[in-house]
mmCIF file with all atom_site columns, C-alpha atoms in Angstrom:
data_model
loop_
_atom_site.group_PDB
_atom_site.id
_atom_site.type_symbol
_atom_site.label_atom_id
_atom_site.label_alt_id
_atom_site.label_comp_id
_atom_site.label_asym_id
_atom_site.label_entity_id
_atom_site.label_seq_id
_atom_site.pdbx_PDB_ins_code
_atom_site.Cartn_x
_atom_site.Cartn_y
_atom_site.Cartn_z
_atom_site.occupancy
_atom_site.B_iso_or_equiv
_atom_site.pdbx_formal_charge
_atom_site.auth_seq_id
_atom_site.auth_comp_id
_atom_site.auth_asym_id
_atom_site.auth_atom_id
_atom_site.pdbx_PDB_model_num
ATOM 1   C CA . UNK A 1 1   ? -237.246 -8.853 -47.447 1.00 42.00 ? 17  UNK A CA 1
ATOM 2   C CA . UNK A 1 2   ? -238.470 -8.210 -51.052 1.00 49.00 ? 18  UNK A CA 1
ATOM 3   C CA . UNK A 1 3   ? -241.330 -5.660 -52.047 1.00 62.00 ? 19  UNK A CA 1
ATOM 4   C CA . UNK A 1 4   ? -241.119 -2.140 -53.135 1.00 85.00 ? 20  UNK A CA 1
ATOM 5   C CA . UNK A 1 5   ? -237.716 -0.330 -53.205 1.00 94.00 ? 21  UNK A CA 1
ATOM 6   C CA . UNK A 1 6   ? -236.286 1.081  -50.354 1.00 97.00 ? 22  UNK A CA 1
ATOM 7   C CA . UNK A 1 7   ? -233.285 3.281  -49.490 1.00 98.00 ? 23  UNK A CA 1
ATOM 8   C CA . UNK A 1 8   ? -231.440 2.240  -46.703 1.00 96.00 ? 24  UNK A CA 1
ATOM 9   C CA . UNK A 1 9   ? -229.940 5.171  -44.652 1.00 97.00 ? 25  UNK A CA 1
ATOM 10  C CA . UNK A 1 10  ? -226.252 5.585  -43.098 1.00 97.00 ? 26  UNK A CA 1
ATOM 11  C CA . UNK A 1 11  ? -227.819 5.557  -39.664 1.00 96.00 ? 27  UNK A CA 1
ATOM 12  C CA . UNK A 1 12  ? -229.604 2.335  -40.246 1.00 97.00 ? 28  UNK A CA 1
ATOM 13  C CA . UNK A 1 13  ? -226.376 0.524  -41.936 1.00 96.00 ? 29  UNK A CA 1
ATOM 14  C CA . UNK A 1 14  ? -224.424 1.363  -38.734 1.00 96.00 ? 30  UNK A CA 1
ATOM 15  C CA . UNK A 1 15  ? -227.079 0.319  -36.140 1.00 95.00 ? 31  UNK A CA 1
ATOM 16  C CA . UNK A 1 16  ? -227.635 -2.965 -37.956 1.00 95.00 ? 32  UNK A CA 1
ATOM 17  C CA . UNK A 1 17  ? -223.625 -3.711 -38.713 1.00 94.00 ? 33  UNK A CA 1
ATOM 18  C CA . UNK A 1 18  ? -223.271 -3.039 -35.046 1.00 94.00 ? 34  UNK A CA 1
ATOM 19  C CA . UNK A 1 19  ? -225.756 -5.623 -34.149 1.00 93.00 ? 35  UNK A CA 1
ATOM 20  C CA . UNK A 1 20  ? -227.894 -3.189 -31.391 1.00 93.00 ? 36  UNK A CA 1
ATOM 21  C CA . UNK A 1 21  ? -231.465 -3.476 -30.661 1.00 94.00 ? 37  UNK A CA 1
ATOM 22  C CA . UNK A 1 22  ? -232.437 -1.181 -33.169 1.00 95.00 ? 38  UNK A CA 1
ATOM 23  C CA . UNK A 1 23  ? -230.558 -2.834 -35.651 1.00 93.00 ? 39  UNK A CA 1
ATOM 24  C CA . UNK A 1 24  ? -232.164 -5.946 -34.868 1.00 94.00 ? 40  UNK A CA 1
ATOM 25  C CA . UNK A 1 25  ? -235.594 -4.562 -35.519 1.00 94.00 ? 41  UNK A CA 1
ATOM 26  C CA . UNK A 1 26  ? -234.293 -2.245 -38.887 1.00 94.00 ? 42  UNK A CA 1
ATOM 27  C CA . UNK A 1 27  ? -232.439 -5.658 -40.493 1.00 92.00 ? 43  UNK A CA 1
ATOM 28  C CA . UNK A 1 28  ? -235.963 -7.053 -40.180 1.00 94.00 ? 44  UNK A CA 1
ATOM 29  C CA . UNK A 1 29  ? -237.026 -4.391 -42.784 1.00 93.00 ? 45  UNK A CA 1
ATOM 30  C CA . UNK A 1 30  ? -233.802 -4.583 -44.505 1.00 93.00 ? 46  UNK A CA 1
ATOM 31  C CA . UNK A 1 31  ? -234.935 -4.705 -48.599 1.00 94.00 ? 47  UNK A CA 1
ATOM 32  C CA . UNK A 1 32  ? -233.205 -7.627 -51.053 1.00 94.00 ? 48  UNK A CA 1
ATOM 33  C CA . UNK A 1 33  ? -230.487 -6.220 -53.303 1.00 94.00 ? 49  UNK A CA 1
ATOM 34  C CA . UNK A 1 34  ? -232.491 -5.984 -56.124 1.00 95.00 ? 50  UNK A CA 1
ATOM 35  C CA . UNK A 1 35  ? -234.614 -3.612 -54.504 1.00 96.00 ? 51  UNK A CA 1
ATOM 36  C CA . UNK A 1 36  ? -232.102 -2.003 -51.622 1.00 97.00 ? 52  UNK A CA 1
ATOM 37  C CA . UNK A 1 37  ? -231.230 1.114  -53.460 1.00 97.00 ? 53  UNK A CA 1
ATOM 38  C CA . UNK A 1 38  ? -227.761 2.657  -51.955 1.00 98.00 ? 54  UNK A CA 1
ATOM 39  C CA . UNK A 1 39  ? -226.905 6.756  -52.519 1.00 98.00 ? 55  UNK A CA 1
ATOM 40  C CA . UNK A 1 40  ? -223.652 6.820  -53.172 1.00 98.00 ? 56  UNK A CA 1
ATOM 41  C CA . UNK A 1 41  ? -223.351 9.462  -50.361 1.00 98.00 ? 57  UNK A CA 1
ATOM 42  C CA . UNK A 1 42  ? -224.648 6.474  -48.683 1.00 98.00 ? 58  UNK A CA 1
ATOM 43  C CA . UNK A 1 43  ? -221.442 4.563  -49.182 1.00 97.00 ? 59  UNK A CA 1
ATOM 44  C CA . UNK A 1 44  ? -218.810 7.070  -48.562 1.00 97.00 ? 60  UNK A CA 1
ATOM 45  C CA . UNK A 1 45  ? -220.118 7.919  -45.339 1.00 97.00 ? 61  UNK A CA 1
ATOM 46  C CA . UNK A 1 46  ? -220.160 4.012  -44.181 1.00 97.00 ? 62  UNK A CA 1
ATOM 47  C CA . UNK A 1 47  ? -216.959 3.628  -45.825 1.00 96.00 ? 63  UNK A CA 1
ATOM 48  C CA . UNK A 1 48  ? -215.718 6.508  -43.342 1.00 96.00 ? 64  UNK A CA 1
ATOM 49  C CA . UNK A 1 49  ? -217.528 4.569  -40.665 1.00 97.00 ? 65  UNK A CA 1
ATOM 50  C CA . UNK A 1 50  ? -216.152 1.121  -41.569 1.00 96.00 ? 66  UNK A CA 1
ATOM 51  C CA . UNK A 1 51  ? -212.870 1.902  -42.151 1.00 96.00 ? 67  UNK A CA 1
ATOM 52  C CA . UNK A 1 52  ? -212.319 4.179  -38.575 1.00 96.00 ? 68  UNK A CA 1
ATOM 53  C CA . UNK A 1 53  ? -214.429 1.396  -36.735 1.00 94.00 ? 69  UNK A CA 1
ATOM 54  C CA . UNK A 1 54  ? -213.576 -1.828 -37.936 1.00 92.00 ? 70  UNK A CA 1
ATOM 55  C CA . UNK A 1 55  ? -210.685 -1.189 -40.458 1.00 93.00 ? 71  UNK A CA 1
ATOM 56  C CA . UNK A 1 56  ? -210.075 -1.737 -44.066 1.00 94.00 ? 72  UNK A CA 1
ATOM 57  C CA . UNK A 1 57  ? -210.957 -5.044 -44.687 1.00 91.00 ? 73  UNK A CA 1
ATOM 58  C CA . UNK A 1 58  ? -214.526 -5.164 -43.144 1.00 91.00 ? 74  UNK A CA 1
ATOM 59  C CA . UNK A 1 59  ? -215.385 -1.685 -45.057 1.00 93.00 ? 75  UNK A CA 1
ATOM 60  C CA . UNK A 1 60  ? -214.552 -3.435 -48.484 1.00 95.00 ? 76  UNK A CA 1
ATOM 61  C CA . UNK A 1 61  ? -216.653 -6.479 -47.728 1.00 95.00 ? 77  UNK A CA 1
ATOM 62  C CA . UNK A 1 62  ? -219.727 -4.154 -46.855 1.00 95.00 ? 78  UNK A CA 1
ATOM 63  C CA . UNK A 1 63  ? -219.364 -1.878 -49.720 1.00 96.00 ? 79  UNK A CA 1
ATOM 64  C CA . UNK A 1 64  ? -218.507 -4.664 -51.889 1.00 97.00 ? 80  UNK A CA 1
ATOM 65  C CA . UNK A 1 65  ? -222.430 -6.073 -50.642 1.00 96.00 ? 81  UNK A CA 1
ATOM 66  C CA . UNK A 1 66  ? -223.352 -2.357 -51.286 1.00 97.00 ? 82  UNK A CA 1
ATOM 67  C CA . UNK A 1 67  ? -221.963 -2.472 -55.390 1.00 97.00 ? 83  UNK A CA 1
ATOM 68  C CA . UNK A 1 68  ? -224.895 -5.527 -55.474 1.00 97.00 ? 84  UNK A CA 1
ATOM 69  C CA . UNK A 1 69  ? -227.722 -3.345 -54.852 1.00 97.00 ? 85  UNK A CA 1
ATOM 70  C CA . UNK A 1 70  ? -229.408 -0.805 -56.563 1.00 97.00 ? 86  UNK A CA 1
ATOM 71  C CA . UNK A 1 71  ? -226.530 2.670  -56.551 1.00 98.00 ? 87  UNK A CA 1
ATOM 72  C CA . UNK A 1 72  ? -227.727 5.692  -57.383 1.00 98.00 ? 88  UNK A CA 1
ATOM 73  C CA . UNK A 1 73  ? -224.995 8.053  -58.334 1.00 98.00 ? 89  UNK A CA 1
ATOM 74  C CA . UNK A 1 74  ? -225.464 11.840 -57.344 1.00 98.00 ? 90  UNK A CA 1
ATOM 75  C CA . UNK A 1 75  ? -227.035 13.729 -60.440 1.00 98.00 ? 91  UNK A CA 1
ATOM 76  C CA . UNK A 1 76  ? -228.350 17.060 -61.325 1.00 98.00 ? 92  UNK A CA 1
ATOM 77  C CA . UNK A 1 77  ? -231.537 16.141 -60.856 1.00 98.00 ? 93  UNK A CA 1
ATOM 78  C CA . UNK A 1 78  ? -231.181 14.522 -57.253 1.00 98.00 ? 94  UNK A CA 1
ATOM 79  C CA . UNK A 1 79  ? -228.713 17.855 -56.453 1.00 98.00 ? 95  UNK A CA 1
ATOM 80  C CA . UNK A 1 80  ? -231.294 20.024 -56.994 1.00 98.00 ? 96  UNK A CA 1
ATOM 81  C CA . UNK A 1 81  ? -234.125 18.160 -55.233 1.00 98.00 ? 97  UNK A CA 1
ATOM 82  C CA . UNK A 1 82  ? -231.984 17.711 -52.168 1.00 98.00 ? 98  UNK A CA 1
ATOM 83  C CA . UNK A 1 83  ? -231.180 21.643 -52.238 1.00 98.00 ? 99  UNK A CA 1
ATOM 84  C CA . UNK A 1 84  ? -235.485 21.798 -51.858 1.00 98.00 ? 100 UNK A CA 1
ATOM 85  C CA . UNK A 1 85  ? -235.603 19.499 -49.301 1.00 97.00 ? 101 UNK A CA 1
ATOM 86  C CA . UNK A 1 86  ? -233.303 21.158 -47.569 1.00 97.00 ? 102 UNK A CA 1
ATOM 87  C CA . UNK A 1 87  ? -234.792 24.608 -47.655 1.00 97.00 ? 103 UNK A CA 1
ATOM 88  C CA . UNK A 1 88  ? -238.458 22.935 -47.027 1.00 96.00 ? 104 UNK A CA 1
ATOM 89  C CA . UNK A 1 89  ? -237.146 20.093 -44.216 1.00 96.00 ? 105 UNK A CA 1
ATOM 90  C CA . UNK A 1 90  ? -233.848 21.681 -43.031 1.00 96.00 ? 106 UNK A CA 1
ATOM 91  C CA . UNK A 1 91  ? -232.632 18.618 -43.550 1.00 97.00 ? 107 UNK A CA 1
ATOM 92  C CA . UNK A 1 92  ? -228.120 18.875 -43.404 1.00 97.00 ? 108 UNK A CA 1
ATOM 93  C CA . UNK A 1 93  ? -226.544 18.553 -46.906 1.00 97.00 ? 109 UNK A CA 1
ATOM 94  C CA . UNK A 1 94  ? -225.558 14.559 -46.517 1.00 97.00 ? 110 UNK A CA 1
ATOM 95  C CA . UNK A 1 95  ? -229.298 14.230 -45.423 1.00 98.00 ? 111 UNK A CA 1
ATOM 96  C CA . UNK A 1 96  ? -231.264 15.614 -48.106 1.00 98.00 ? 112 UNK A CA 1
ATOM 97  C CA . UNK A 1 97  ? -229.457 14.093 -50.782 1.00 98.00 ? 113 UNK A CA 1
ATOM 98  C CA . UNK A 1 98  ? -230.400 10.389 -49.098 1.00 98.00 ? 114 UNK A CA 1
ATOM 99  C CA . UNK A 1 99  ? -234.113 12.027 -48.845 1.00 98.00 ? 115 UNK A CA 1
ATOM 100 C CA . UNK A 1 100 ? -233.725 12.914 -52.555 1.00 98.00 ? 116 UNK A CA 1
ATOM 101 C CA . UNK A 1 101 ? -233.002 10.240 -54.057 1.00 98.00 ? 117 UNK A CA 1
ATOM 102 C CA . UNK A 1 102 ? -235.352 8.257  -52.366 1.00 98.00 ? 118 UNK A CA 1
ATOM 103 C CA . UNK A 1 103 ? -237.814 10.550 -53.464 1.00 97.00 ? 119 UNK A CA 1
ATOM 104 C CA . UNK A 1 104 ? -236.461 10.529 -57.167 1.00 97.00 ? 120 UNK A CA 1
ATOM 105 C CA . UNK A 1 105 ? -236.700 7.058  -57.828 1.00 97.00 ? 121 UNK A CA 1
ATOM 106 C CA . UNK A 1 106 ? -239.658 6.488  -55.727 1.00 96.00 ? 122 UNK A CA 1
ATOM 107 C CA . UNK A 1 107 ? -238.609 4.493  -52.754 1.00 97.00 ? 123 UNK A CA 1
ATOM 108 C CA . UNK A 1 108 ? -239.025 4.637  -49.191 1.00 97.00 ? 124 UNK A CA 1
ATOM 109 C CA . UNK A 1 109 ? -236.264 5.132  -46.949 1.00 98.00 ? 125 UNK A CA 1
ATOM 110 C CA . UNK A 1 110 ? -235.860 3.373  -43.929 1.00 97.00 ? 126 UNK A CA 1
ATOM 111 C CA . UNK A 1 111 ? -233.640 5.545  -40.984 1.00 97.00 ? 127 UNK A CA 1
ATOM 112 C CA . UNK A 1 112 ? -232.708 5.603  -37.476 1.00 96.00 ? 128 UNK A CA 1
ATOM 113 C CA . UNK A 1 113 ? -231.929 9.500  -37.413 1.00 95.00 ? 129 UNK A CA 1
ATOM 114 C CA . UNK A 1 114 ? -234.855 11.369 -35.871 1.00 94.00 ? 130 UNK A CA 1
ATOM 115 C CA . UNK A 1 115 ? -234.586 14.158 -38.243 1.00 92.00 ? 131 UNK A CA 1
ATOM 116 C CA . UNK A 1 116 ? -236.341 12.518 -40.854 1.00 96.00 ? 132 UNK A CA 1
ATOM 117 C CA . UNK A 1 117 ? -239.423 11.740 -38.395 1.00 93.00 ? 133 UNK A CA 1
ATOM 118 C CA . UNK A 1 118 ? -242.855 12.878 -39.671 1.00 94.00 ? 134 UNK A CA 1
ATOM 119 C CA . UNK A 1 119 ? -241.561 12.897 -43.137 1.00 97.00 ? 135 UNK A CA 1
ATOM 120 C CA . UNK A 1 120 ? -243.280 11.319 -45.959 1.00 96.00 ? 136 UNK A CA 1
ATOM 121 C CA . UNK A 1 121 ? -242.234 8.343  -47.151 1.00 96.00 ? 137 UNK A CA 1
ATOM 122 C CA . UNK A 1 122 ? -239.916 7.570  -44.050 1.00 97.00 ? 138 UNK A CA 1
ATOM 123 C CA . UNK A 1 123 ? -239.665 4.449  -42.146 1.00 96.00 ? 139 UNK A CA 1
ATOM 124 C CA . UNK A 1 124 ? -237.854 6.100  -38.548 1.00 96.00 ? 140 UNK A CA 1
ATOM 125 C CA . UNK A 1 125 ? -236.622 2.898  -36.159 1.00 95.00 ? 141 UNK A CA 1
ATOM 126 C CA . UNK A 1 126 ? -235.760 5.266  -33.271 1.00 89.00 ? 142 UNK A CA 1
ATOM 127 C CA . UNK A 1 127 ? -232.464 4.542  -31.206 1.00 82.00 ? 143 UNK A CA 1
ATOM 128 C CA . UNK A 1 128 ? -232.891 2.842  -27.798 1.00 68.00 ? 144 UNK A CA 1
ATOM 129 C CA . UNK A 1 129 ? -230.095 3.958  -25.181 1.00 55.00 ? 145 UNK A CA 1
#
C-alpha cells in the first residue's frame, strides 16, 4: 500500500510476522517502504522479539527489510515530545516515543496495542483471542 506515511508499531510487526487474524487485516494497511517510517525503538524491540522467537537469522532478514524504509533515529526533538505525550496520554516510555515520532514527521501510526485507542492520528487493529 502506498499513500501518506505511516509508522508501523512493534505490536503490529509481531501480529503480522506471526501471520494471526489481526495481522492479516493490519498487513492489508501495511505502507510501501518509501513511505513505512520505522522508530528505531521500533527495531530494537522486534529485534528482541525476533531473535527470542524465531532466532538470529529471521531477526536480520526483518530488520534488514526494516533499514529499506523510512528510520527515524531518536532525537532531541522526538525525546522531548514523547516525554509530553507521556505526561498528557500516559503512554509507557517505548510507547510515546513511537507516538512521537509519528507525530514529528507527520504520519499516522498504525497499532494493535489498545493503549493508543482514541488517539489522534492512530489506526488501532484490535487483537482477536
Amino acid at each position: 500500500m502506498s499513500g501518506p506515511r505511516c509508522v508501523v508499531d512493534t505490536s503490529a510487526w509481531i501480529e503480522w510476522l506471526t501471520g494471526s487474524t489481526t495481522g492479516e487485516a493490519v498487513g492489508k494497511q501495511f505502507p510501501g517502504r518509501s513511505h513505512c517510517v520505522v522508530p528505531t525503538i521500533v527495531q530494537l524491540e522486534l529485534s528482541k522479539w525476533l531473535v527470542r522467537e524465531v532466532g538470529e537469522a529471521q531477526s536480520d532478514e526483518v530488520i534488514a527489510y526494516t533499514q529499506k524504509c523510512v528510520v527515524v533515529p531518536l532525537d532531541t526533538s522526538i525525546a522531548l515530545l514523547a516525554a509530553e505525550l507521556h505526561r498528557e496520554y500516559r503512554l509507557a516510555t517505548a510507547d510515546a516515543i513511537v507516538y512521537a515520532t509519528a507525530r514529528q514527521v507527520g504520519a499516522q501510526l498504525l497499532t494493535c496495542d489498545a493503549h493508543f485507542g482514541g488517539l489522534p492520528e492512530v489506526r488501532l487493529f484490535s487483537k482477536t483471542a
